[in-house]
């Protein structure tokens, strides 16, 4: 062994070597990488400038949000299934609801490979309890406030609104809510738990590899399907005098074993609440993953006609359109659709729902009845690659360009789990230019880094499209749509 002074410890040169490696990397760096970095930086600066162009009024907007809520138990989906001994299957299958571990494996595989979001009710309470217990012990798990309504309420409170939240929660749950959120609903001892199985882009499970990051949600709710906060919410709504009423969480009714007529009775009560609200109050309905055709029919009867704003993702849009055109449920759609495809689908949904509104009111007027429902004046679709909005000219919704930019930035902030956008963890996947429709001869719009939000007028509405700086180091996808929709709405009321 060498004596002290004669020793040559390589660690002594570690910092010099590190510096040399960094300098080499910069020297040999591809000019293309530098161009891409500059481009991302310009897009980010421009989106931030568009977002800041307008702000929330000094008087905090008042938003009422229902219904329900839960505690999310978030785990790595692949690690969790492996731990629970749920073997990968060579039979990916769609199931409306889950009864056993085999169906869970088949359903998870069905959505995992394309990277599509899904949510399923587990009718087997014993198995669900076992899965929850297994998830509690999984290293790296996280607990979070969940459910469409609380997540949207949380985002709106963060963005400067005062919120009335309709839901039945435990004392522990209400303690972690923002001081700007007032709760209307019953106190319960144990909240419903949702298991959130997150996975990253390129994750592997058996022979399957996911095309994009997403989540698969399992629940076995006891409270949420009944909207059991509806009466308390309606009572407090009168004094609260909201500027906007938001409805979400109705997918908890999907495939739930109601007694005959129960679901229709609950939705009828909700319809009464929506029709009794002031015509000046905007009503937004946030769609979700629905697989039971009867409930979507019920929504088209009891809820959607009363909403002048709708929010949804790239799976929910073609699903709704399919049912509006008299076809079956579309369980799985392209998880990375082109801009032209989404815009054509949005135009069709907008046209069909507004035609339905006109037809219903023509019939009502002919019979000396009152006007029914509201025309659709706002439609927001959030996808992985871009945000798209249709807003009717002259409607109450304002600041569409800034709202689209804010929705885009919120997508990165939520998924990366940071308010500060780190460009080393972001990339653009939207095309450098996009066609505004699949119709022959349609205009193509280039993505301009200095003005990344593209807006133009058509018929009686404006369309805005903004690219998303897609987060490449995913913290959480669950709740993404709720955060994005809520952030977009804040600038438009």
CSV table of C-alpha atoms in Angstrom, one decimal:
chain,number,residue,atom,x,y,z
A,1,UNK,CA,0.0,0.0,0.0
A,2,UNK,CA,1.3,3.5,-0.8
A,3,UNK,CA,2.2,6.0,1.9
A,4,UNK,CA,-0.1,9.0,2.4
A,5,UNK,CA,1.7,11.6,0.2
A,6,UNK,CA,2.4,9.1,-2.6
A,7,UNK,CA,-1.2,8.1,-3.0
A,8,UNK,CA,-3.0,9.1,-6.3
A,9,UNK,CA,-6.7,9.4,-5.3
A,10,UNK,CA,-8.7,9.7,-8.6
A,11,UNK,CA,-11.5,11.4,-6.6
A,12,UNK,CA,-9.2,14.4,-6.4
A,13,UNK,CA,-9.7,15.0,-10.1
A,14,UNK,CA,-13.4,14.2,-10.1
A,15,UNK,CA,-14.7,17.8,-10.4
A,16,UNK,CA,-12.1,18.6,-13.1
A,17,UNK,CA,-13.2,15.5,-15.1
A,18,UNK,CA,-16.9,16.4,-14.7
A,19,UNK,CA,-16.3,20.0,-16.0
A,20,UNK,CA,-14.3,18.6,-18.9
A,21,UNK,CA,-17.2,16.2,-19.8
A,22,UNK,CA,-19.7,19.0,-19.7
A,23,UNK,CA,-17.5,21.3,-21.9
A,24,UNK,CA,-17.1,18.4,-24.4
A,25,UNK,CA,-20.9,17.8,-24.4
A,26,UNK,CA,-21.5,21.5,-25.2
A,27,UNK,CA,-18.8,21.6,-27.8
A,28,UNK,CA,-20.1,18.6,-29.7
A,29,UNK,CA,-23.7,19.4,-29.1
A,30,UNK,CA,-25.9,19.1,-32.2
A,31,UNK,CA,-27.0,22.5,-33.6
A,32,UNK,CA,-30.4,20.9,-34.0
A,33,UNK,CA,-30.7,20.5,-30.2
A,34,UNK,CA,-29.9,24.1,-29.7
A,35,UNK,CA,-32.6,25.1,-32.3
A,36,UNK,CA,-35.1,22.9,-30.5
A,37,UNK,CA,-34.3,24.4,-27.1
A,38,UNK,CA,-34.6,27.9,-28.5
A,39,UNK,CA,-37.9,27.0,-30.0
A,40,UNK,CA,-39.3,25.5,-26.8
A,41,UNK,CA,-38.1,28.6,-24.9
A,42,UNK,CA,-39.9,30.9,-27.4
A,43,UNK,CA,-43.1,28.9,-27.2
A,44,UNK,CA,-43.1,28.9,-23.4
A,45,UNK,CA,-42.4,32.7,-23.2
A,46,UNK,CA,-45.2,33.3,-25.7
A,47,UNK,CA,-47.7,31.1,-23.8
A,48,UNK,CA,-46.8,32.8,-20.5
A,49,UNK,CA,-47.3,36.2,-22.1
A,50,UNK,CA,-50.7,35.1,-23.5
A,51,UNK,CA,-51.7,33.7,-20.1
A,52,UNK,CA,-50.7,37.0,-18.3
A,53,UNK,CA,-52.6,39.1,-20.9
A,54,UNK,CA,-55.7,39.0,-18.7
A,55,UNK,CA,-56.1,38.3,-15.0
A,56,UNK,CA,-58.8,37.4,-12.5
A,57,UNK,CA,-60.7,40.5,-11.4
A,58,UNK,CA,-60.0,42.0,-8.0
A,59,UNK,CA,-63.3,40.7,-6.8
A,60,UNK,CA,-62.8,36.9,-6.6
A,61,UNK,CA,-65.1,35.1,-9.1
A,62,UNK,CA,-67.6,32.8,-7.3
A,63,UNK,CA,-67.8,29.3,-8.6
A,64,UNK,CA,-70.1,26.4,-7.4
A,65,UNK,CA,-68.7,22.9,-8.1
A,66,UNK,CA,-70.4,19.6,-7.6
A,67,UNK,CA,-70.5,16.7,-7.0
A,68,UNK,CA,-68.8,14.2,-4.7
A,69,UNK,CA,-65.2,13.5,-4.0
A,70,UNK,CA,-62.8,10.8,-2.8
A,71,UNK,CA,-59.3,10.0,-1.6
A,72,UNK,CA,-57.0,9.0,-4.4
A,73,UNK,CA,-54.5,6.3,-3.6
A,74,UNK,CA,-51.9,6.6,-6.3
A,75,UNK,CA,-49.5,3.8,-7.2
A,76,UNK,CA,-47.3,2.7,-10.1
A,77,UNK,CA,-49.7,0.5,-12.0
A,78,UNK,CA,-47.2,-2.1,-13.2
A,79,UNK,CA,-45.5,-2.5,-9.8
A,80,UNK,CA,-48.9,-2.8,-8.1
A,81,UNK,CA,-50.3,-5.5,-10.4
A,82,UNK,CA,-47.1,-7.5,-10.1
A,83,UNK,CA,-47.2,-7.2,-6.4
A,84,UNK,CA,-50.9,-8.3,-6.2
A,85,UNK,CA,-50.1,-11.3,-8.5
A,86,UNK,CA,-52.3,-10.0,-11.3
A,87,UNK,CA,-50.6,-11.7,-14.2
A,88,UNK,CA,-50.5,-10.1,-17.6
A,89,UNK,CA,-52.9,-11.6,-20.1
A,90,UNK,CA,-52.8,-12.4,-23.8
A,91,UNK,CA,-56.4,-11.4,-24.0
A,92,UNK,CA,-57.0,-7.6,-23.8
A,93,UNK,CA,-60.7,-7.1,-23.4
A,94,UNK,CA,-63.1,-4.3,-22.6
A,95,UNK,CA,-65.3,-4.8,-19.6
A,96,UNK,CA,-68.1,-2.4,-18.5
A,97,UNK,CA,-67.3,-3.2,-14.9
A,98,UNK,CA,-65.0,-5.5,-13.0
A,99,UNK,CA,-65.8,-8.7,-11.0
A,100,UNK,CA,-62.5,-10.5,-10.6
A,101,UNK,CA,-58.7,-10.2,-11.0
A,102,UNK,CA,-58.8,-11.8,-14.5
A,103,UNK,CA,-61.2,-9.0,-15.8
A,104,UNK,CA,-58.9,-6.4,-14.2
A,105,UNK,CA,-55.9,-7.8,-16.1
A,106,UNK,CA,-57.8,-7.9,-19.4
A,107,UNK,CA,-59.3,-4.4,-19.0
A,108,UNK,CA,-55.9,-2.9,-17.9
A,109,UNK,CA,-54.2,-4.5,-20.9
A,110,UNK,CA,-56.9,-3.2,-23.2
A,111,UNK,CA,-56.1,0.5,-22.3
A,112,UNK,CA,-52.5,0.2,-21.2
A,113,UNK,CA,-50.9,-0.5,-24.6
A,114,UNK,CA,-52.5,2.5,-26.4
A,115,UNK,CA,-52.0,4.6,-23.3
A,116,UNK,CA,-55.7,5.6,-23.0
A,117,UNK,CA,-57.2,6.8,-19.7
A,118,UNK,CA,-59.9,4.6,-18.2
A,119,UNK,CA,-62.0,4.3,-15.1
A,120,UNK,CA,-64.0,1.2,-14.0
A,121,UNK,CA,-66.4,0.3,-11.2
A,122,UNK,CA,-65.4,-2.8,-9.3
A,123,UNK,CA,-68.6,-4.6,-8.2
A,124,UNK,CA,-66.6,-7.1,-6.1
A,125,UNK,CA,-66.1,-5.1,-2.8
A,126,UNK,CA,-64.0,-7.9,-1.2
A,127,UNK,CA,-61.5,-7.8,-4.0
A,128,UNK,CA,-61.5,-4.0,-4.1
A,129,UNK,CA,-60.7,-4.0,-0.3
A,130,UNK,CA,-57.8,-6.4,-0.9
A,131,UNK,CA,-56.4,-4.3,-3.7
A,132,UNK,CA,-56.6,-1.1,-1.5
A,133,UNK,CA,-54.8,-2.9,1.3
A,134,UNK,CA,-52.1,-4.1,-1.1
A,135,UNK,CA,-51.7,-0.5,-2.5
A,136,UNK,CA,-51.3,0.9,1.1
A,137,UNK,CA,-48.1,-1.2,1.5
A,138,UNK,CA,-46.6,-0.5,-1.9
A,139,UNK,CA,-43.5,1.6,-1.7
A,140,UNK,CA,-43.8,5.0,-3.3
A,141,UNK,CA,-47.6,5.2,-3.0
A,142,UNK,CA,-49.2,8.7,-2.5
A,143,UNK,CA,-52.5,9.8,-1.0
A,144,UNK,CA,-54.3,12.8,-2.6
A,145,UNK,CA,-57.6,14.6,-2.6
A,146,UNK,CA,-59.5,13.2,-5.5
A,147,UNK,CA,-62.7,13.4,-7.5
A,148,UNK,CA,-63.6,15.7,-10.3
A,149,UNK,CA,-65.4,18.3,-8.1
A,150,UNK,CA,-62.7,18.7,-5.4
A,151,UNK,CA,-59.9,18.7,-7.9
A,152,UNK,CA,-61.6,21.4,-10.0
A,153,UNK,CA,-62.5,23.3,-6.9
A,154,UNK,CA,-58.9,23.2,-5.7
A,155,UNK,CA,-57.5,24.5,-9.0
A,156,UNK,CA,-60.1,27.3,-9.1
A,157,UNK,CA,-59.3,28.4,-5.5
A,158,UNK,CA,-55.6,28.4,-6.4
A,159,UNK,CA,-56.3,30.6,-9.5
A,160,UNK,CA,-58.2,33.2,-7.4
A,161,UNK,CA,-61.8,32.0,-7.1
A,162,UNK,CA,-64.1,31.6,-4.1
A,163,UNK,CA,-65.7,28.1,-4.3
A,164,UNK,CA,-68.7,26.3,-3.0
A,165,UNK,CA,-68.0,22.5,-3.2
A,166,UNK,CA,-70.9,20.0,-3.2
A,167,UNK,CA,-69.8,16.7,-1.7
A,168,UNK,CA,-70.0,14.4,1.4
A,169,UNK,CA,-66.6,14.3,3.0
A,170,UNK,CA,-64.8,13.2,6.2
A,171,UNK,CA,-63.4,15.8,8.6
A,172,UNK,CA,-59.8,14.8,7.6
A,173,UNK,CA,-60.8,15.5,4.0
A,174,UNK,CA,-62.2,19.0,4.6
A,175,UNK,CA,-59.2,20.0,6.7
A,176,UNK,CA,-56.8,19.8,3.7
A,177,UNK,CA,-59.0,21.9,1.4
A,178,UNK,CA,-58.2,25.6,0.6
A,179,UNK,CA,-59.6,28.2,2.9
A,180,UNK,CA,-61.3,29.6,-0.2
A,181,UNK,CA,-63.5,26.5,-0.5
A,182,UNK,CA,-66.8,26.2,1.5
A,183,UNK,CA,-68.3,22.7,1.6
A,184,UNK,CA,-72.0,21.9,1.2
A,185,UNK,CA,-72.8,18.3,2.1
A,186,UNK,CA,-73.0,15.6,4.8
A,187,UNK,CA,-70.1,14.6,7.0
A,188,UNK,CA,-69.1,11.0,6.6
A,189,UNK,CA,-66.7,8.8,8.6
A,190,UNK,CA,-65.0,7.0,5.7
A,191,UNK,CA,-64.5,8.6,2.3
A,192,UNK,CA,-64.6,6.6,-0.9
A,193,UNK,CA,-61.2,5.5,-2.1
A,194,UNK,CA,-60.1,5.5,-5.7
A,195,UNK,CA,-57.1,3.4,-6.8
A,196,UNK,CA,-55.1,5.3,-9.4
A,197,UNK,CA,-52.8,3.0,-11.4
A,198,UNK,CA,-50.4,5.4,-13.1
A,199,UNK,CA,-47.9,4.4,-15.8
A,200,UNK,CA,-45.3,6.2,-17.9
A,201,UNK,CA,-44.7,6.3,-21.6
A,202,UNK,CA,-42.8,3.2,-22.6
A,203,UNK,CA,-43.7,1.3,-19.5
A,204,UNK,CA,-43.8,-2.5,-19.9
A,205,UNK,CA,-46.2,-5.0,-18.5
A,206,UNK,CA,-45.7,-8.5,-19.8
A,207,UNK,CA,-45.7,-8.3,-23.6
A,208,UNK,CA,-47.3,-4.8,-23.6
A,209,UNK,CA,-45.6,-1.4,-23.9
A,210,UNK,CA,-47.6,1.8,-23.3
A,211,UNK,CA,-47.6,4.4,-26.1
A,212,UNK,CA,-48.0,7.3,-23.7
A,213,UNK,CA,-48.3,8.0,-20.0
A,214,UNK,CA,-51.7,7.7,-18.5
A,215,UNK,CA,-53.7,6.0,-15.7
A,216,UNK,CA,-56.3,3.3,-15.0
A,217,UNK,CA,-58.7,4.1,-12.2
A,218,UNK,CA,-60.6,1.5,-10.1
A,219,UNK,CA,-63.3,2.5,-7.7
A,220,UNK,CA,-66.1,0.9,-5.7
A,221,UNK,CA,-67.9,4.0,-4.4
A,222,UNK,CA,-70.7,3.9,-1.9
A,223,UNK,CA,-71.5,7.6,-1.6
A,224,UNK,CA,-70.7,9.4,-4.8
A,225,UNK,CA,-73.2,7.7,-7.2
A,226,UNK,CA,-76.1,9.1,-5.2
A,227,UNK,CA,-75.1,12.7,-5.3
A,228,UNK,CA,-76.0,12.8,-1.7
A,229,UNK,CA,-74.9,16.4,-1.2
A,230,UNK,CA,-77.4,17.6,-3.8
A,231,UNK,CA,-79.9,19.0,-1.4
A,232,UNK,CA,-77.4,20.9,0.9
A,233,UNK,CA,-75.7,22.2,-2.2
A,234,UNK,CA,-78.9,23.5,-3.7
A,235,UNK,CA,-79.8,25.2,-0.4
A,236,UNK,CA,-76.4,27.0,-0.1
A,237,UNK,CA,-76.4,27.9,-3.8
A,238,UNK,CA,-79.1,30.6,-3.5
A,239,UNK,CA,-77.1,32.7,-1.0
A,240,UNK,CA,-73.7,31.9,-2.6
A,241,UNK,CA,-74.8,33.5,-5.9
A,242,UNK,CA,-72.1,32.0,-8.2
A,243,UNK,CA,-70.8,33.4,-11.5
A,244,UNK,CA,-70.4,29.8,-12.7
A,245,UNK,CA,-71.8,26.4,-11.8
A,246,UNK,CA,-69.7,23.4,-12.6
A,247,UNK,CA,-71.0,19.8,-12.7
A,248,UNK,CA,-68.7,16.8,-12.7
A,249,UNK,CA,-68.3,13.3,-11.1
A,250,UNK,CA,-71.3,11.8,-12.8
A,251,UNK,CA,-69.3,8.9,-14.1
A,252,UNK,CA,-69.6,7.4,-10.6
A,253,UNK,CA,-73.1,6.4,-11.7
A,254,UNK,CA,-71.7,4.4,-14.7
A,255,UNK,CA,-72.6,0.7,-14.2
A,256,UNK,CA,-73.4,1.3,-10.5
A,257,UNK,CA,-76.1,-1.2,-9.3
A,258,UNK,CA,-78.9,1.2,-8.7
A,259,UNK,CA,-82.4,0.0,-8.0
A,260,UNK,CA,-84.9,0.5,-10.8
A,261,UNK,CA,-85.6,4.2,-11.3
A,262,UNK,CA,-83.0,5.4,-8.7
A,263,UNK,CA,-80.6,7.0,-11.1
A,264,UNK,CA,-83.2,8.8,-13.2
A,265,UNK,CA,-84.7,10.2,-9.9
A,266,UNK,CA,-81.3,11.6,-8.9
A,267,UNK,CA,-80.6,13.1,-12.3
A,268,UNK,CA,-84.1,14.5,-12.4
A,269,UNK,CA,-83.3,16.4,-9.2
A,270,UNK,CA,-80.0,17.6,-10.7
A,271,UNK,CA,-81.9,18.8,-13.8
A,272,UNK,CA,-84.3,20.8,-11.5
A,273,UNK,CA,-81.3,22.5,-9.9
A,274,UNK,CA,-79.8,23.4,-13.2
A,275,UNK,CA,-83.1,24.8,-14.7
A,276,UNK,CA,-83.8,26.8,-11.5
A,277,UNK,CA,-80.4,28.6,-11.6
A,278,UNK,CA,-80.3,32.1,-13.0
A,279,UNK,CA,-80.0,32.2,-16.8
A,280,UNK,CA,-77.0,34.6,-16.3
A,281,UNK,CA,-75.0,31.9,-14.6
A,282,UNK,CA,-72.8,29.9,-16.9
A,283,UNK,CA,-73.1,26.1,-16.5
A,284,UNK,CA,-70.2,23.8,-17.3
A,285,UNK,CA,-70.4,20.1,-17.5
A,286,UNK,CA,-67.1,18.1,-17.3
A,287,UNK,CA,-67.4,14.8,-19.2
A,288,UNK,CA,-65.5,11.6,-18.1
A,289,UNK,CA,-65.1,8.0,-19.0
A,290,UNK,CA,-68.6,6.6,-19.6
A,291,UNK,CA,-69.1,3.1,-21.0
A,292,UNK,CA,-72.8,2.4,-20.2
A,293,UNK,CA,-75.0,3.7,-23.0
A,294,UNK,CA,-78.1,4.2,-20.8
A,295,UNK,CA,-76.3,6.7,-18.6
A,296,UNK,CA,-75.1,8.8,-21.6
A,297,UNK,CA,-78.7,8.8,-22.8
A,298,UNK,CA,-79.7,10.0,-19.4
A,299,UNK,CA,-77.0,12.8,-19.5
A,300,UNK,CA,-78.3,13.8,-22.9
A,301,UNK,CA,-81.7,14.2,-21.4
A,302,UNK,CA,-81.1,15.5,-17.9
A,303,UNK,CA,-77.8,17.4,-17.9
A,304,UNK,CA,-76.2,18.3,-21.2
A,305,UNK,CA,-79.1,20.4,-22.6
A,306,UNK,CA,-78.8,22.7,-19.5
A,307,UNK,CA,-75.0,23.2,-19.9
A,308,UNK,CA,-73.7,26.0,-22.1
A,309,UNK,CA,-70.1,24.8,-21.7
A,310,UNK,CA,-68.7,21.3,-22.0
A,311,UNK,CA,-65.1,19.9,-21.3
A,312,UNK,CA,-63.7,16.6,-22.3
A,313,UNK,CA,-60.6,14.7,-23.6
A,314,UNK,CA,-59.7,12.9,-26.8
A,315,UNK,CA,-61.5,9.7,-25.7
A,316,UNK,CA,-64.7,11.3,-24.5
A,317,UNK,CA,-65.2,13.5,-27.6
A,318,UNK,CA,-65.7,10.7,-30.1
A,319,UNK,CA,-67.7,8.8,-27.6
A,320,UNK,CA,-70.2,11.6,-27.2
A,321,UNK,CA,-70.3,12.3,-30.9
A,322,UNK,CA,-70.9,8.6,-31.6
A,323,UNK,CA,-74.0,8.5,-29.3
A,324,UNK,CA,-75.3,11.8,-30.7
A,325,UNK,CA,-75.3,10.3,-34.2
A,326,UNK,CA,-77.1,7.2,-33.0
A,327,UNK,CA,-74.2,4.8,-32.9
A,328,UNK,CA,-72.8,2.7,-30.1
A,329,UNK,CA,-70.4,3.7,-27.3
A,330,UNK,CA,-66.8,4.3,-28.6
A,331,UNK,CA,-64.8,2.6,-25.8
A,332,UNK,CA,-61.3,3.2,-27.3
A,333,UNK,CA,-60.3,6.0,-29.6
A,334,UNK,CA,-57.0,7.2,-31.0
A,335,UNK,CA,-55.1,8.5,-27.9
A,336,UNK,CA,-53.0,10.9,-30.1
A,337,UNK,CA,-55.5,12.3,-32.6
A,338,UNK,CA,-54.6,15.0,-35.2
A,339,UNK,CA,-55.8,18.5,-34.8
A,340,UNK,CA,-58.1,18.3,-37.9
A,341,UNK,CA,-59.8,15.2,-36.6
A,342,UNK,CA,-60.6,16.8,-33.2
A,343,UNK,CA,-61.8,20.0,-34.7
A,344,UNK,CA,-64.1,18.2,-37.1
A,345,UNK,CA,-65.6,16.2,-34.2
A,346,UNK,CA,-65.9,19.4,-32.1
A,347,UNK,CA,-67.8,21.2,-34.9
A,348,UNK,CA,-70.2,18.2,-35.2
A,349,UNK,CA,-70.9,18.0,-31.5
A,350,UNK,CA,-71.5,21.8,-31.5
A,351,UNK,CA,-73.8,21.6,-34.5
A,352,UNK,CA,-75.8,18.6,-33.3
A,353,UNK,CA,-76.4,19.9,-29.7
A,354,UNK,CA,-77.4,23.4,-30.9
A,355,UNK,CA,-79.7,21.9,-33.5
A,356,UNK,CA,-81.3,19.8,-30.7
A,357,UNK,CA,-81.7,23.0,-28.6
A,358,UNK,CA,-83.4,24.8,-31.6
A,359,UNK,CA,-85.7,21.9,-32.3
A,360,UNK,CA,-86.7,21.5,-28.6
A,361,UNK,CA,-87.5,25.2,-28.4
A,362,UNK,CA,-89.4,25.3,-31.7
A,363,UNK,CA,-91.6,22.5,-30.4
A,364,UNK,CA,-92.0,24.2,-27.1
A,365,UNK,CA,-93.0,27.5,-28.6
A,366,UNK,CA,-95.4,25.8,-30.9
A,367,UNK,CA,-97.1,24.5,-27.8
A,368,UNK,CA,-96.9,27.8,-25.9
A,369,UNK,CA,-94.3,26.3,-23.5
A,370,UNK,CA,-91.3,27.8,-21.8
A,371,UNK,CA,-87.9,27.7,-23.5
A,372,UNK,CA,-85.9,24.6,-22.7
A,373,UNK,CA,-82.2,24.4,-21.7
A,374,UNK,CA,-79.4,26.4,-23.1
A,375,UNK,CA,-77.5,26.6,-26.4
A,376,UNK,CA,-74.0,25.3,-26.3
A,377,UNK,CA,-71.6,28.3,-26.5
A,378,UNK,CA,-68.3,26.8,-25.3
A,379,UNK,CA,-66.6,23.5,-26.0
A,380,UNK,CA,-63.1,22.7,-24.6
A,381,UNK,CA,-61.2,19.6,-25.6
A,382,UNK,CA,-57.9,18.8,-23.9
A,383,UNK,CA,-55.5,16.3,-25.5
A,384,UNK,CA,-52.0,15.3,-24.8
A,385,UNK,CA,-50.5,17.4,-27.7
A,386,UNK,CA,-52.8,20.4,-27.8
A,387,UNK,CA,-55.8,22.3,-26.4
A,388,UNK,CA,-58.8,23.3,-28.6
A,389,UNK,CA,-61.7,25.6,-27.8
A,390,UNK,CA,-64.9,26.6,-29.7
A,391,UNK,CA,-66.6,29.7,-28.2
A,392,UNK,CA,-69.7,31.4,-29.7
A,393,UNK,CA,-69.4,35.0,-30.8
A,394,UNK,CA,-71.2,37.4,-28.5
A,395,UNK,CA,-71.5,34.8,-25.7
A,396,UNK,CA,-70.6,35.4,-22.0
A,397,UNK,CA,-67.3,33.6,-22.4
A,398,UNK,CA,-64.3,36.0,-22.7
A,399,UNK,CA,-60.5,35.8,-23.2
A,400,UNK,CA,-60.6,32.6,-25.3
A,401,UNK,CA,-57.0,33.0,-26.5
A,402,UNK,CA,-55.6,33.6,-23.0
A,403,UNK,CA,-57.7,30.8,-21.6
A,404,UNK,CA,-56.5,28.3,-24.2
A,405,UNK,CA,-52.9,29.3,-23.3
A,406,UNK,CA,-53.5,28.9,-19.6
A,407,UNK,CA,-55.1,25.5,-20.2
A,408,UNK,CA,-52.0,24.4,-22.1
A,409,UNK,CA,-49.6,25.6,-19.4
A,410,UNK,CA,-51.7,24.0,-16.7
A,411,UNK,CA,-51.3,20.6,-18.5
A,412,UNK,CA,-47.6,20.7,-18.0
A,413,UNK,CA,-47.7,22.1,-14.5
A,414,UNK,CA,-50.1,19.4,-13.3
A,415,UNK,CA,-48.5,16.4,-15.0
A,416,UNK,CA,-44.9,17.5,-14.0
A,417,UNK,CA,-46.1,18.4,-10.5
A,418,UNK,CA,-44.5,21.9,-10.5
A,419,UNK,CA,-45.8,25.4,-11.1
A,420,UNK,CA,-42.5,26.3,-12.8
A,421,UNK,CA,-42.1,24.8,-16.2
A,422,UNK,CA,-38.8,23.1,-16.7
A,423,UNK,CA,-38.0,22.9,-20.5
A,424,UNK,CA,-35.6,20.0,-19.9
A,425,UNK,CA,-38.7,18.0,-19.0
A,426,UNK,CA,-40.9,19.2,-21.9
A,427,UNK,CA,-41.3,18.6,-25.6
A,428,UNK,CA,-43.7,19.6,-28.4
A,429,UNK,CA,-45.4,16.7,-30.1
A,430,UNK,CA,-48.0,18.8,-32.1
A,431,UNK,CA,-47.2,19.0,-35.8
A,432,UNK,CA,-45.3,22.1,-37.1
A,433,UNK,CA,-48.4,22.9,-39.0
A,434,UNK,CA,-52.0,21.6,-38.9
A,435,UNK,CA,-55.0,21.4,-41.2
A,436,UNK,CA,-58.1,23.0,-39.6
A,437,UNK,CA,-60.3,20.2,-41.1
A,438,UNK,CA,-60.2,17.0,-43.1
A,439,UNK,CA,-62.4,18.7,-45.7
A,440,UNK,CA,-60.6,19.0,-49.1
A,441,UNK,CA,-58.9,22.3,-49.6
A,442,UNK,CA,-58.8,23.2,-45.9
A,443,UNK,CA,-56.4,25.8,-44.6
A,444,UNK,CA,-53.2,24.8,-43.0
A,445,UNK,CA,-51.9,26.8,-40.0
A,446,UNK,CA,-48.2,26.9,-39.2
A,447,UNK,CA,-47.2,26.8,-35.5
A,448,UNK,CA,-45.6,30.2,-34.8
A,449,UNK,CA,-43.3,30.1,-31.8
A,450,UNK,CA,-43.9,33.8,-31.1
A,451,UNK,CA,-47.7,33.4,-31.3
A,452,UNK,CA,-48.4,29.7,-30.5
A,453,UNK,CA,-52.1,30.1,-29.8
A,454,UNK,CA,-53.9,30.1,-33.2
A,455,UNK,CA,-57.4,31.6,-33.3
A,456,UNK,CA,-59.8,32.2,-36.2
A,457,UNK,CA,-63.5,32.8,-36.9
A,458,UNK,CA,-65.9,30.3,-38.4
A,459,UNK,CA,-69.7,30.5,-38.7
A,460,UNK,CA,-71.0,31.9,-35.4
A,461,UNK,CA,-67.9,31.0,-33.3
A,462,UNK,CA,-64.2,31.4,-32.7
A,463,UNK,CA,-61.8,28.5,-32.6
A,464,UNK,CA,-58.5,28.6,-30.6
A,465,UNK,CA,-55.8,25.9,-30.7
A,466,UNK,CA,-52.7,25.9,-28.5
A,467,UNK,CA,-49.8,23.4,-28.4
A,468,UNK,CA,-49.0,21.7,-25.1
A,469,UNK,CA,-45.4,21.5,-23.7
A,470,UNK,CA,-45.8,17.8,-23.0
A,471,UNK,CA,-44.2,16.8,-19.7
A,472,UNK,CA,-41.6,14.0,-20.2
A,473,UNK,CA,-41.0,13.2,-16.5
A,474,UNK,CA,-44.5,12.4,-15.3
A,475,UNK,CA,-45.5,13.0,-11.7
A,476,UNK,CA,-49.2,12.4,-12.1
A,477,UNK,CA,-51.7,12.2,-14.9
A,478,UNK,CA,-54.8,11.6,-12.8
A,479,UNK,CA,-56.8,14.9,-12.3
A,480,UNK,CA,-55.1,16.4,-15.4
A,481,UNK,CA,-58.3,17.1,-17.3
A,482,UNK,CA,-60.0,18.6,-14.2
A,483,UNK,CA,-57.1,21.0,-13.6
A,484,UNK,CA,-56.9,21.9,-17.3
A,485,UNK,CA,-60.6,22.6,-17.6
A,486,UNK,CA,-60.8,24.5,-14.4
A,487,UNK,CA,-57.8,26.7,-15.3
A,488,UNK,CA,-59.3,27.5,-18.7
A,489,UNK,CA,-62.7,28.4,-17.2
A,490,UNK,CA,-61.2,30.8,-14.6
A,491,UNK,CA,-60.1,33.3,-17.3
A,492,UNK,CA,-63.5,33.1,-19.1
A,493,UNK,CA,-66.0,34.1,-16.4
